[in-house]
Coordinates of N, CA, C and O in Angstrom, one line a residue:
K1 N 4.6 26.2 -20.5 CA 4.5 26.0 -22.0 C 5.4 24.9 -22.5 O 5.7 24.8 -23.7
S2 N 5.9 24.1 -21.6 CA 6.8 23.0 -22.0 C 6.1 21.9 -22.8 O 5.0 21.5 -22.5
K3 N 6.8 21.6 -23.9 CA 6.2 20.5 -24.8 C 6.2 19.2 -24.0 O 5.2 18.4 -24.1
H4 N 7.2 18.9 -23.3 CA 7.3 17.7 -22.5 C 6.2 17.6 -21.5 O 5.5 16.6 -21.3
L5 N 5.9 18.7 -20.8 CA 4.8 18.8 -19.8 C 3.4 18.5 -20.5 O 2.6 17.8 -20.0
S6 N 3.2 19.2 -21.6 CA 2.0 19.0 -22.3 C 1.8 17.5 -22.7 O 0.7 17.0 -22.6
E7 N 2.9 16.9 -23.2 CA 2.8 15.5 -23.6 C 2.5 14.6 -22.3 O 1.8 13.6 -22.4
Q8 N 3.1 15.0 -21.2 CA 2.8 14.2 -20.0 C 1.3 14.3 -19.6 O 0.7 13.4 -19.1
V9 N 0.8 15.5 -19.8 CA -0.7 15.8 -19.4 C -1.6 14.9 -20.3 O -2.4 14.2 -19.8
V10 N -1.3 14.8 -21.6 CA -2.2 14.1 -22.5 C -2.0 12.6 -22.4 O -2.8 11.8 -22.8
A11 N -0.8 12.2 -21.9 CA -0.5 10.7 -21.9 C -1.1 10.1 -20.6 O -0.9 8.9 -20.5
D12 N -1.8 10.8 -19.8 CA -2.4 10.3 -18.6 C -3.8 9.8 -18.9 O -4.5 10.3 -19.8
S13 N -4.3 8.9 -18.1 CA -5.6 8.4 -18.2 C -6.5 9.2 -17.3 O -6.1 9.5 -16.2
V14 N -7.8 9.4 -17.8 CA -8.7 10.2 -17.0 C -10.1 9.5 -17.0 O -10.3 8.5 -17.8
E15 N -10.9 9.9 -16.0 CA -12.2 9.3 -15.9 C -13.2 10.0 -16.9 O -13.3 11.2 -16.8
W16 N -13.8 9.2 -17.8 CA -14.7 9.8 -18.8 C -15.9 8.9 -18.9 O -15.8 7.8 -19.4
D17 N -17.1 9.4 -18.5 CA -18.3 8.6 -18.6 C -18.2 7.2 -18.0 O -18.6 6.2 -18.6
G18 N -17.5 7.1 -16.8 CA -17.4 5.9 -16.1 C -16.3 5.0 -16.6 O -16.2 3.8 -16.1
Q19 N -15.5 5.4 -17.5 CA -14.4 4.6 -18.0 C -13.1 5.4 -17.9 O -13.0 6.6 -17.9
R20 N -12.0 4.6 -17.8 CA -10.6 5.2 -17.8 C -10.3 5.4 -19.3 O -10.2 4.4 -20.0
R21 N -10.0 6.6 -19.7 CA -9.6 6.8 -21.1 C -8.3 7.6 -21.2 O -8.0 8.5 -20.3
L22 N -7.6 7.4 -22.2 CA -6.4 8.2 -22.5 C -6.8 9.6 -22.9 O -7.7 9.8 -23.8
L23 N -6.3 10.7 -22.2 CA -6.7 12.0 -22.5 C -6.5 12.4 -23.9 O -7.2 13.1 -24.6
A24 N -5.4 11.9 -24.5 CA -5.0 12.2 -25.9 C -6.1 11.7 -26.8 O -6.5 12.4 -27.8
D25 N -6.7 10.5 -26.5 CA -7.8 10.0 -27.3 C -9.0 10.9 -27.3 O -9.6 11.1 -28.3
L26 N -9.3 11.3 -26.1 CA -10.5 12.2 -26.0 C -10.3 13.5 -26.7 O -11.3 14.0 -27.4
I27 N -9.1 14.1 -26.6 CA -8.9 15.4 -27.4 C -9.0 15.2 -28.9 O -9.6 16.0 -29.6
I28 N -8.4 14.1 -29.4 CA -8.5 13.8 -30.8 C -9.9 13.5 -31.3 O -10.4 14.0 -32.3
E29 N -10.6 12.7 -30.5 CA -12.0 12.3 -30.9 C -12.9 13.5 -30.9 O -13.9 13.6 -31.6
N30 N -12.7 14.5 -30.0 CA -13.6 15.7 -29.9 C -13.2 16.9 -30.7 O -13.8 17.9 -30.6
R31 N -12.1 16.8 -31.5 CA -11.8 17.9 -32.3 C -12.6 17.8 -33.6 O -13.0 16.7 -34.0
P32 N -12.9 18.9 -34.2 CA -13.6 18.9 -35.5 C -12.9 18.2 -36.6 O -11.7 18.0 -36.5
D33 N -13.6 17.8 -37.6 CA -13.0 17.1 -38.7 C -11.8 17.9 -39.3 O -10.9 17.3 -39.8
F34 N -12.0 19.2 -39.4 CA -10.9 20.0 -40.0 C -10.8 21.3 -39.1 O -11.8 21.8 -38.7
T35 N -9.6 21.7 -38.9 CA -9.3 22.9 -38.1 C -8.5 24.0 -38.8 O -8.3 25.0 -38.3
S36 N -8.1 23.7 -40.1 CA -7.4 24.6 -40.9 C -7.6 24.3 -42.3 O -8.2 23.3 -42.7
V37 N -7.1 25.2 -43.2 CA -7.2 24.9 -44.7 C -6.6 23.6 -45.0 O -7.2 22.8 -45.8
G38 N -5.4 23.3 -44.5 CA -4.7 22.1 -44.8 C -5.5 20.9 -44.4 O -5.6 19.9 -45.2
T39 N -6.1 20.9 -43.2 CA -6.9 19.7 -42.7 C -8.2 19.6 -43.5 O -8.7 18.5 -43.7
Y40 N -8.7 20.8 -44.0 CA -9.9 20.7 -44.7 C -9.7 20.1 -46.1 O -10.5 19.3 -46.6
I41 N -8.6 20.4 -46.7 CA -8.2 19.8 -48.0 C -8.0 18.3 -47.8 O -8.5 17.5 -48.6
Q42 N -7.3 17.9 -46.8 CA -7.1 16.5 -46.5 C -8.4 15.8 -46.3 O -8.6 14.7 -46.8
Y43 N -9.3 16.5 -45.5 CA -10.7 15.9 -45.3 C -11.4 15.7 -46.6 O -12.1 14.7 -46.8
L44 N -11.3 16.7 -47.5 CA -12.1 16.6 -48.8 C -11.6 15.4 -49.6 O -12.4 14.7 -50.3
F45 N -10.3 15.1 -49.6 CA -9.7 14.0 -50.4 C -9.8 12.7 -49.7 O -9.9 11.7 -50.4
T46 N -9.8 12.6 -48.4 CA -9.7 11.3 -47.7 C -11.1 10.9 -47.1 O -11.4 9.8 -47.0
F47 N -11.8 11.9 -46.6 CA -13.1 11.7 -45.9 C -12.9 10.8 -44.7 O -13.9 10.2 -44.3
S48 N -11.7 10.6 -44.3 CA -11.5 9.8 -43.1 C -10.5 10.4 -42.2 O -9.5 11.0 -42.7
P49 N -10.7 10.3 -40.9 CA -9.7 11.0 -40.0 C -8.4 10.3 -40.0 O -8.3 9.1 -40.4
Y50 N -7.3 11.0 -39.8 CA -6.0 10.5 -39.8 C -5.8 9.5 -38.6 O -6.3 9.7 -37.5
E51 N -5.2 8.3 -38.9 CA -5.0 7.3 -37.8 C -3.6 7.5 -37.2 O -2.6 7.6 -37.9
Y52 N -3.6 7.7 -35.9 CA -2.3 7.9 -35.2 C -1.9 6.6 -34.4 O -2.7 5.9 -34.0
D53 N -0.6 6.4 -34.3 CA -0.1 5.4 -33.4 C 0.0 6.1 -32.0 O -0.3 7.3 -31.9
Y54 N 0.3 5.3 -31.0 CA 0.3 5.9 -29.6 C 1.1 7.2 -29.5 O 0.7 8.2 -29.0
R55 N 2.4 7.1 -30.0 CA 3.3 8.2 -29.9 C 2.8 9.4 -30.7 O 2.9 10.6 -30.3
G56 N 2.2 9.1 -31.9 CA 1.6 10.2 -32.7 C 0.4 10.9 -32.0 O 0.3 12.1 -32.1
K57 N -0.4 10.1 -31.3 CA -1.5 10.7 -30.5 C -1.0 11.6 -29.5 O -1.6 12.7 -29.3
I58 N 0.0 11.2 -28.7 CA 0.5 12.0 -27.7 C 1.1 13.3 -28.2 O 0.8 14.4 -27.7
R59 N 1.9 13.2 -29.3 CA 2.5 14.4 -29.9 C 1.4 15.4 -30.4 O 1.4 16.6 -30.2
S60 N 0.4 14.8 -31.2 CA -0.7 15.7 -31.7 C -1.5 16.3 -30.7 O -1.7 17.6 -30.7
A61 N -2.0 15.6 -29.7 CA -2.8 16.1 -28.6 C -2.0 17.1 -27.8 O -2.5 18.1 -27.3
G62 N -0.7 16.8 -27.5 CA 0.2 17.7 -26.8 C 0.4 19.0 -27.5 O 0.3 20.1 -26.8
R63 N 0.5 19.0 -28.8 CA 0.7 20.2 -29.6 C -0.6 21.0 -29.5 O -0.6 22.3 -29.3
E64 N -1.8 20.3 -29.5 CA -3.1 21.0 -29.5 C -3.3 21.7 -28.2 O -3.7 22.9 -28.1
I65 N -3.0 21.0 -27.0 CA -3.3 21.7 -25.8 C -2.2 22.8 -25.5 O -2.6 23.8 -24.8
N66 N -1.0 22.6 -26.0 CA 0.0 23.6 -25.8 C -0.4 24.9 -26.6 O -0.2 26.0 -26.1
G67 N -1.0 24.7 -27.8 CA -1.4 25.9 -28.5 C -2.6 26.6 -27.9 O -2.8 27.7 -28.1
G68 N -3.4 25.8 -27.1 CA -4.6 26.4 -26.5 C -4.4 26.8 -25.1 O -5.3 27.0 -24.3
L69 N -3.1 26.9 -24.7 CA -2.8 27.2 -23.3 C -2.2 28.6 -23.1 O -1.3 29.0 -23.9
G70 N -2.8 29.4 -22.2 CA -2.2 30.7 -21.9 C -1.8 30.6 -20.4 O -2.5 30.1 -19.6
V71 N -0.6 31.2 -20.1 CA -0.1 31.2 -18.8 C 0.2 32.6 -18.4 O 0.9 33.3 -19.1
E72 N -0.3 33.0 -17.3 CA 0.0 34.4 -16.8 C 0.2 34.3 -15.3 O -0.4 33.6 -14.5
T73 N 1.2 35.1 -14.8 CA 1.5 35.2 -13.4 C 0.9 36.6 -13.0 O 1.2 37.6 -13.5
T74 N 0.1 36.5 -11.9 CA -0.6 37.7 -11.4 C 0.4 38.5 -10.6 O 1.5 38.0 -10.2
E75 N 0.0 39.8 -10.2 CA 0.9 40.6 -9.4 C 1.1 40.0 -8.0 O 2.1 40.2 -7.4
E76 N 0.1 39.2 -7.6 CA 0.2 38.6 -6.2 C 1.1 37.3 -6.3 O 1.3 36.7 -5.3
G77 N 1.6 36.9 -7.5 CA 2.4 35.8 -7.6 C 1.7 34.4 -7.9 O 2.3 33.4 -7.9
F78 N 0.4 34.5 -8.2 CA -0.3 33.3 -8.6 C -0.1 33.0 -10.0 O 0.0 33.9 -10.8
I79 N -0.2 31.7 -10.4 CA -0.1 31.4 -11.8 C -1.6 31.2 -12.3 O -2.3 30.4 -11.6
Q80 N -1.9 31.8 -13.4 CA -3.2 31.6 -13.9 C -3.1 30.9 -15.3 O -2.4 31.4 -16.2
L81 N -3.8 29.8 -15.4 CA -3.9 29.1 -16.7 C -5.2 29.4 -17.4 O -6.2 29.4 -16.8
Q82 N -5.1 29.7 -18.7 CA -6.3 29.8 -19.5 C -6.2 28.6 -20.5 O -5.2 28.5 -21.3
I83 N -7.2 27.8 -20.5 CA -7.1 26.6 -21.4 C -8.3 26.6 -22.4 O -9.5 26.8 -22.0
A84 N -8.0 26.5 -23.6 CA -9.0 26.5 -24.7 C -9.1 25.1 -25.2 O -8.1 24.4 -25.5
S85 N -10.3 24.6 -25.4 CA -10.6 23.3 -26.0 C -11.9 23.4 -26.7 O -12.7 24.2 -26.5
Y86 N -12.1 22.4 -27.6 CA -13.4 22.3 -28.4 C -14.5 21.8 -27.5 O -15.7 21.9 -27.9
N87 N -14.2 21.3 -26.3 CA -15.2 20.7 -25.4 C -14.9 21.2 -24.0 O -13.8 21.0 -23.5
S88 N -15.9 21.8 -23.3 CA -15.6 22.3 -22.0 C -15.3 21.3 -21.0 O -14.5 21.5 -20.1
R89 N -15.9 20.1 -21.1 CA -15.5 19.0 -20.2 C -14.1 18.6 -20.3 O -13.4 18.3 -19.3
I90 N -13.6 18.6 -21.5 CA -12.2 18.2 -21.8 C -11.3 19.3 -21.3 O -10.2 19.1 -20.7
A91 N -11.7 20.6 -21.4 CA -10.9 21.7 -20.8 C -10.8 21.5 -19.3 O -9.7 21.8 -18.8
H92 N -11.8 21.1 -18.6 CA -11.7 20.8 -17.2 C -10.7 19.7 -16.9 O -9.9 19.8 -16.0
L93 N -10.8 18.7 -17.7 CA -9.9 17.5 -17.5 C -8.4 18.0 -17.8 O -7.5 17.6 -17.0
I94 N -8.2 18.8 -18.8 CA -6.9 19.3 -19.1 C -6.4 20.1 -17.9 O -5.2 20.0 -17.5
S95 N -7.2 21.0 -17.4 CA -6.9 21.8 -16.3 C -6.5 21.0 -15.1 O -5.4 21.2 -14.5
D96 N -7.3 20.0 -14.8 CA -7.0 19.1 -13.6 C -5.6 18.4 -13.8 O -4.8 18.3 -12.9
Q97 N -5.4 17.9 -15.1 CA -4.2 17.2 -15.3 C -2.9 18.1 -15.3 O -1.9 17.7 -14.8
Y98 N -3.1 19.3 -15.8 CA -2.0 20.3 -15.7 C -1.7 20.6 -14.2 O -0.5 20.6 -13.8
I99 N -2.7 20.7 -13.4 CA -2.5 21.0 -11.9 C -1.7 19.8 -11.3 O -0.7 20.0 -10.6
L100 N -2.1 18.6 -11.6 CA -1.4 17.4 -11.1 C 0.0 17.3 -11.5 O 0.9 17.1 -10.7
Q101 N 0.2 17.5 -12.8 CA 1.6 17.5 -13.4 C 2.5 18.6 -12.8 O 3.7 18.3 -12.5
L102 N 2.0 19.8 -12.8 CA 2.7 20.9 -12.3 C 3.1 20.7 -10.8 O 4.2 21.0 -10.3
N103 N 2.1 20.2 -10.0 CA 2.3 19.9 -8.6 C 3.5 18.9 -8.4 O 4.4 19.1 -7.7
S104 N 3.4 17.8 -9.2 CA 4.4 16.8 -9.1 C 5.8 17.3 -9.6 O 6.8 17.1 -8.9
Y105 N 5.8 18.1 -10.7 CA 7.0 18.6 -11.2 C 7.7 19.6 -10.2 O 8.9 19.5 -9.9
Y106 N 6.9 20.5 -9.6 CA 7.4 21.5 -8.7 C 7.9 20.8 -7.4 O 9.0 21.1 -6.9
R107 N 7.2 19.8 -6.9 CA 7.7 19.1 -5.7 C 9.0 18.4 -6.0 O 9.9 18.4 -5.2
K108 N 9.0 17.8 -7.2 CA 10.3 17.0 -7.5 C 11.5 18.0 -7.6 O 12.5 17.7 -7.1
R109 N 11.3 19.1 -8.3 CA 12.4 20.1 -8.5 C 12.8 20.6 -7.1 O 14.0 20.8 -6.9
R110 N 11.9 21.0 -6.3 CA 12.2 21.6 -5.0 C 12.9 20.6 -4.0 O 13.6 21.0 -3.1
T111 N 12.6 19.3 -4.2 CA 13.1 18.3 -3.3 C 14.2 17.5 -3.9 O 14.7 16.5 -3.2
E112 N 14.7 17.8 -5.1 CA 15.6 17.0 -5.8 C 17.0 16.8 -5.0 O 17.5 15.7 -4.8
K113 N 17.5 18.0 -4.6 CA 18.8 17.9 -3.9 C 18.7 17.2 -2.6 O 19.5 16.3 -2.3
A114 N 17.7 17.5 -1.8 CA 17.5 16.8 -0.5 C 17.3 15.3 -0.7 O 17.8 14.5 0.1
S115 N 16.5 14.9 -1.7 CA 16.3 13.5 -2.0 C 17.6 12.8 -2.3 O 17.9 11.7 -1.9
R116 N 18.4 13.5 -3.1 CA 19.7 12.9 -3.5 C 20.6 12.7 -2.3 O 21.3 11.7 -2.2
N117 N 20.6 13.7 -1.4 CA 21.4 13.6 -0.1 C 20.9 12.4 0.7 O 21.7 11.7 1.3
V118 N 19.6 12.2 0.8 CA 19.0 11.1 1.6 C 19.5 9.8 1.0 O 20.0 8.9 1.8
R119 N 19.4 9.7 -0.3 CA 19.8 8.4 -0.9 C 21.3 8.2 -0.7 O 21.8 7.1 -0.4
F120 N 22.1 9.3 -0.9 CA 23.6 9.1 -0.7 C 24.0 8.7 0.7 O 24.7 7.7 0.9
F121 N 23.4 9.4 1.7 CA 23.8 9.1 3.1 C 23.2 7.7 3.5 O 23.9 7.0 4.3
S122 N 22.1 7.3 3.0 CA 21.6 6.0 3.3 C 22.5 4.9 2.7 O 22.8 3.9 3.3
F123 N 22.9 5.1 1.4 CA 23.8 4.1 0.8 C 25.1 4.0 1.5 O 25.6 2.9 1.8
R124 N 25.7 5.2 1.9 CA 27.0 5.2 2.6 C 26.9 4.5 3.9 O 27.7 3.8 4.4
A125 N 25.8 4.8 4.7 CA 25.6 4.2 6.0 C 25.4 2.7 5.9 O 26.0 2.0 6.7
D126 N 24.7 2.2 4.9 CA 24.6 0.8 4.7 C 25.9 0.1 4.4 O 26.2 -1.0 4.9
S127 N 26.7 0.8 3.5 CA 28.0 0.2 3.2 C 29.0 0.2 4.4 O 29.7 -0.8 4.6
I128 N 29.0 1.2 5.2 CA 29.8 1.3 6.4 C 29.3 0.2 7.4 O 30.2 -0.4 8.0
R129 N 28.0 0.1 7.5 CA 27.5 -0.9 8.4 C 28.0 -2.3 8.0 O 28.4 -3.2 8.9
T130 N 28.0 -2.6 6.7 CA 28.5 -3.9 6.2 C 30.0 -4.1 6.6 O 30.4 -5.2 7.0
E131 N 30.8 -3.0 6.4 CA 32.2 -3.1 6.7 C 32.4 -3.3 8.2 O 33.3 -4.1 8.6
L132 N 31.6 -2.6 9.0 CA 31.7 -2.7 10.4 C 31.4 -4.1 10.9 O 32.1 -4.7 11.8
K133 N 30.4 -4.7 10.3 CA 30.0 -6.1 10.6 C 31.2 -7.0 10.4 O 31.5 -7.9 11.2
K134 N 31.9 -6.9 9.2 CA 33.0 -7.7 8.9 C 34.1 -7.5 9.9 O 34.7 -8.5 10.3
V135 N 34.4 -6.3 10.3 CA 35.5 -6.0 11.2 C 35.1 -6.6 12.6 O 36.0 -7.2 13.3
N136 N 33.9 -6.5 13.0 CA 33.4 -7.1 14.3 C 33.6 -8.6 14.3 O 34.1 -9.2 15.3
E137 N 33.3 -9.3 13.1 CA 33.5 -10.7 13.1 C 34.9 -11.1 13.1 O 35.3 -12.1 13.8
K138 N 35.8 -10.3 12.4 CA 37.2 -10.6 12.5 C 37.8 -10.4 13.9 O 38.6 -11.2 14.4
L139 N 37.3 -9.4 14.5 CA 37.8 -9.1 15.9 C 37.4 -10.2 16.9 O 38.2 -10.6 17.7
A140 N 36.1 -10.6 16.8 CA 35.6 -11.7 17.6 C 36.4 -12.9 17.4 O 36.8 -13.6 18.4
Y141 N 36.7 -13.2 16.1 CA 37.5 -14.4 15.8 C 38.9 -14.3 16.5 O 39.5 -15.3 17.1
R142 N 39.6 -13.1 16.3 CA 40.9 -12.9 16.9 C 40.9 -13.0 18.4 O 41.8 -13.6 19.0
I143 N 39.9 -12.4 19.0 CA 39.8 -12.5 20.5 C 39.7 -13.9 21.0 O 40.3 -14.4 22.0
N144 N 38.8 -14.7 20.3 CA 38.7 -16.1 20.7 C 40.0 -16.9 20.5 O 40.3 -17.8 21.3
K145 N 40.7 -16.6 19.4 CA 41.9 -17.3 19.1 C 43.0 -16.9 20.1 O 43.9 -17.6 20.3
K146 N 42.9 -15.6 20.6 CA 44.0 -15.1 21.5 C 44.1 -15.9 22.8 O 45.2 -16.0 23.4
I147 N 43.1 -16.6 23.2 CA 43.1 -17.4 24.4 C 44.3 -18.5 24.3 O 44.9 -18.7 25.3
F148 N 44.5 -19.0 23.1 CA 45.5 -20.0 22.9 C 46.8 -19.4 22.3 O 47.7 -20.2 22.0
D149 N 46.8 -18.2 22.0 CA 48.0 -17.6 21.3 C 48.5 -16.4 22.0 O 47.8 -15.4 22.2
Y150 N 49.7 -16.4 22.5 CA 50.3 -15.4 23.3 C 51.4 -14.6 22.5 O 52.1 -13.8 23.1
R151 N 51.4 -14.7 21.2 CA 52.4 -14.0 20.4 C 52.0 -12.5 20.3 O 50.9 -12.2 20.3
A152 N 53.1 -11.7 20.2 CA 52.8 -10.2 20.2 C 52.1 -9.8 18.9 O 51.3 -8.9 18.9
E153 N 52.4 -10.5 17.8 CA 51.8 -10.1 16.5 C 50.3 -10.3 16.5 O 49.5 -9.6 15.9
S154 N 49.8 -11.3 17.3 CA 48.3 -11.5 17.3 C 47.7 -10.4 18.1 O 46.6 -9.9 17.9
Q155 N 48.5 -9.8 19.2 CA 48.0 -8.7 19.9 C 47.9 -7.4 19.0 O 47.0 -6.6 19.2
I156 N 48.9 -7.3 18.1 CA 48.9 -6.1 17.2 C 47.7 -6.1 16.3 O 47.0 -5.1 16.1
K157 N 47.4 -7.3 15.8 CA 46.2 -7.5 14.9 C 44.9 -7.1 15.6 O 44.0 -6.4 15.0
I158 N 44.8 -7.5 16.9 CA 43.6 -7.2 17.7 C 43.5 -5.6 17.9 O 42.4 -5.0 17.7
I159 N 44.6 -5.0 18.2 CA 44.6 -3.5 18.3 C 44.3 -2.8 17.1 O 43.5 -1.9 17.1
E160 N 44.8 -3.3 15.9 CA 44.4 -2.7 14.6 C 42.9 -2.9 14.3 O 42.3 -1.9 13.9
L161 N 42.4 -4.0 14.6 CA 41.0 -4.3 14.3 C 40.1 -3.4 15.3 O 39.1 -2.9 14.8
E162 N 40.5 -3.2 16.5 CA 39.8 -2.4 17.4 C 39.8 -0.9 17.0 O 38.8 -0.2 17.1
S163 N 41.0 -0.5 16.5 CA 41.1 0.9 16.0 C 40.2 1.1 14.7 O 39.4 2.1 14.6
E164 N 40.2 0.1 13.8 CA 39.3 0.1 12.6 C 37.8 0.1 13.0 O 37.0 0.9 12.5
Q165 N 37.5 -0.7 14.0 CA 36.2 -0.8 14.5 C 35.7 0.6 15.1 O 34.6 1.0 14.8
G166 N 36.6 1.3 15.8 CA 36.2 2.6 16.4 C 36.0 3.6 15.3 O 35.0 4.4 15.4
I167 N 36.9 3.6 14.3 CA 36.7 4.6 13.2 C 35.4 4.3 12.4 O 34.7 5.2 12.1
L168 N 35.2 3.0 12.1 CA 33.9 2.7 11.3 C 32.7 3.0 12.1 O 31.7 3.5 11.6
S169 N 32.7 2.8 13.5 CA 31.6 3.1 14.3 C 31.3 4.6 14.3 O 30.1 5.0 14.2
Q170 N 32.3 5.4 14.4 CA 32.2 6.8 14.4 C 31.6 7.3 13.0 O 30.7 8.2 13.0
M171 N 32.2 6.7 11.9 CA 31.7 7.1 10.6 C 30.2 6.7 10.5 O 29.4 7.5 9.9
Y172 N 29.8 5.6 11.0 CA 28.4 5.1 10.9 C 27.5 6.1 11.6 O 26.5 6.5 11.1
V173 N 27.9 6.4 12.8 CA 27.1 7.4 13.6 C 26.9 8.7 12.9 O 25.8 9.3 12.8
N174 N 28.0 9.2 12.3 CA 28.0 10.5 11.6 C 27.1 10.4 10.3 O 26.4 11.4 10.0
L175 N 27.2 9.3 9.6 CA 26.3 9.1 8.4 C 24.8 9.0 8.8 O 24.0 9.6 8.1
I176 N 24.5 8.3 9.9 CA 23.1 8.2 10.3 C 22.6 9.6 10.7 O 21.5 10.0 10.3
L177 N 23.5 10.4 11.4 CA 23.0 11.8 11.8 C 22.8 12.6 10.5 O 21.9 13.4 10.4
A178 N 23.8 12.5 9.5 CA 23.7 13.3 8.3 C 22.4 12.9 7.5 O 21.7 13.7 6.9
R179 N 22.1 11.6 7.5 CA 20.9 11.1 6.8 C 19.6 11.7 7.5 O 18.7 12.1 6.8
E180 N 19.6 11.7 8.8 CA 18.4 12.2 9.5 C 18.3 13.7 9.2 O 17.2 14.2 9.0
Q181 N 19.4 14.4 9.1 CA 19.3 15.9 8.8 C 18.8 16.1 7.4 O 18.0 17.0 7.1
A182 N 19.3 15.2 6.5 CA 18.9 15.3 5.1 C 17.4 15.0 5.0 O 16.7 15.6 4.2
M183 N 16.9 14.0 5.8 CA 15.5 13.7 5.7 C 14.6 14.9 6.3 O 13.6 15.2 5.8
A184 N 15.2 15.5 7.3 CA 14.5 16.7 7.9 C 14.4 17.8 6.8 O 13.4 18.5 6.6
Q185 N 15.5 18.0 6.1 CA 15.6 19.0 5.0 C 14.6 18.7 3.9 O 14.0 19.6 3.4
L186 N 14.5 17.4 3.6 CA 13.6 17.0 2.6 C 12.2 17.4 3.0 O 11.4 17.9 2.1
Q187 N 11.8 17.1 4.2 CA 10.4 17.5 4.7 C 10.2 19.0 4.6 O 9.2 19.5 4.3
E188 N 11.3 19.7 4.9 CA 11.2 21.2 4.9 C 11.1 21.7 3.5 O 10.4 22.7 3.3
D189 N 11.7 21.0 2.5 CA 11.7 21.5 1.2 C 10.4 21.2 0.4 O 10.2 21.7 -0.7
I190 N 9.6 20.3 0.9 CA 8.4 19.9 0.2 C 7.5 21.1 0.2 O 7.1 21.6 1.2
P191 N 7.2 21.7 -1.0 CA 6.4 22.9 -1.0 C 4.9 22.7 -0.8 O 4.4 21.6 -1.1
V192 N 4.3 23.6 -0.3 CA 2.8 23.6 -0.1 C 2.2 24.4 -1.3 O 2.5 25.6 -1.5
I193 N 1.5 23.7 -2.1 CA 0.9 24.3 -3.3 C -0.6 24.4 -3.1 O -1.3 23.4 -2.8
Q194 N -1.1 25.6 -3.2 CA -2.5 25.8 -3.0 C -3.2 26.2 -4.3 O -2.8 27.1 -5.0
V195 N -4.3 25.4 -4.7 CA -5.0 25.7 -5.9 C -6.3 26.5 -5.5 O -7.1 26.0 -4.7
L196 N -6.3 27.8 -5.9 CA -7.5 28.6 -5.5 C -8.7 28.3 -6.3 O -9.8 28.3 -5.7
D197 N -8.6 27.9 -7.6 CA -9.8 27.6 -8.4 C -9.4 26.7 -9.5 O -8.6 27.0 -10.4
R198 N -9.9 25.4 -9.4 CA -9.5 24.5 -10.4 C -10.2 24.8 -11.8 O -9.8 24.3 -12.8

């Protein structure tokens, strides 16, 4: 019964008589000239339908389908939607769009944490790889320079770089493993949604 979800449903384009049409436009075009005493009085004085901007269409059509929507959870745990519309074809389209939006919303919510972990570990692994590349380049430069330099301080710098290289390599391996685990968790968290009757 979310207002946001209803507006997402009507803001989508659907196939109607071979054309892509905004669902909000279809709902507004197929509603009667007046649906209440207030709209009847407005109709008597203006004799013309109210003109909406894009945002107004979405709000108006969203309110209409939200008002005509019944949601019930059965004892078996299934969600049952009852959708009322002035046109049965539009009711079918609304039903299909609700199924798509609910499917997308549910998948997003169930996979949000795992997706965030995949992004985090990927970002960290990339940044560690960049640091490791810089350390490798510095170490290679020092080793090449060592051939002509026998001072103890140049040996210390090489040992420090090798130590840093070892730490970064281990961090990189751990982050790659964590990323793979997060990706496996993401696959596991993707829900299977079955529609019994559209």
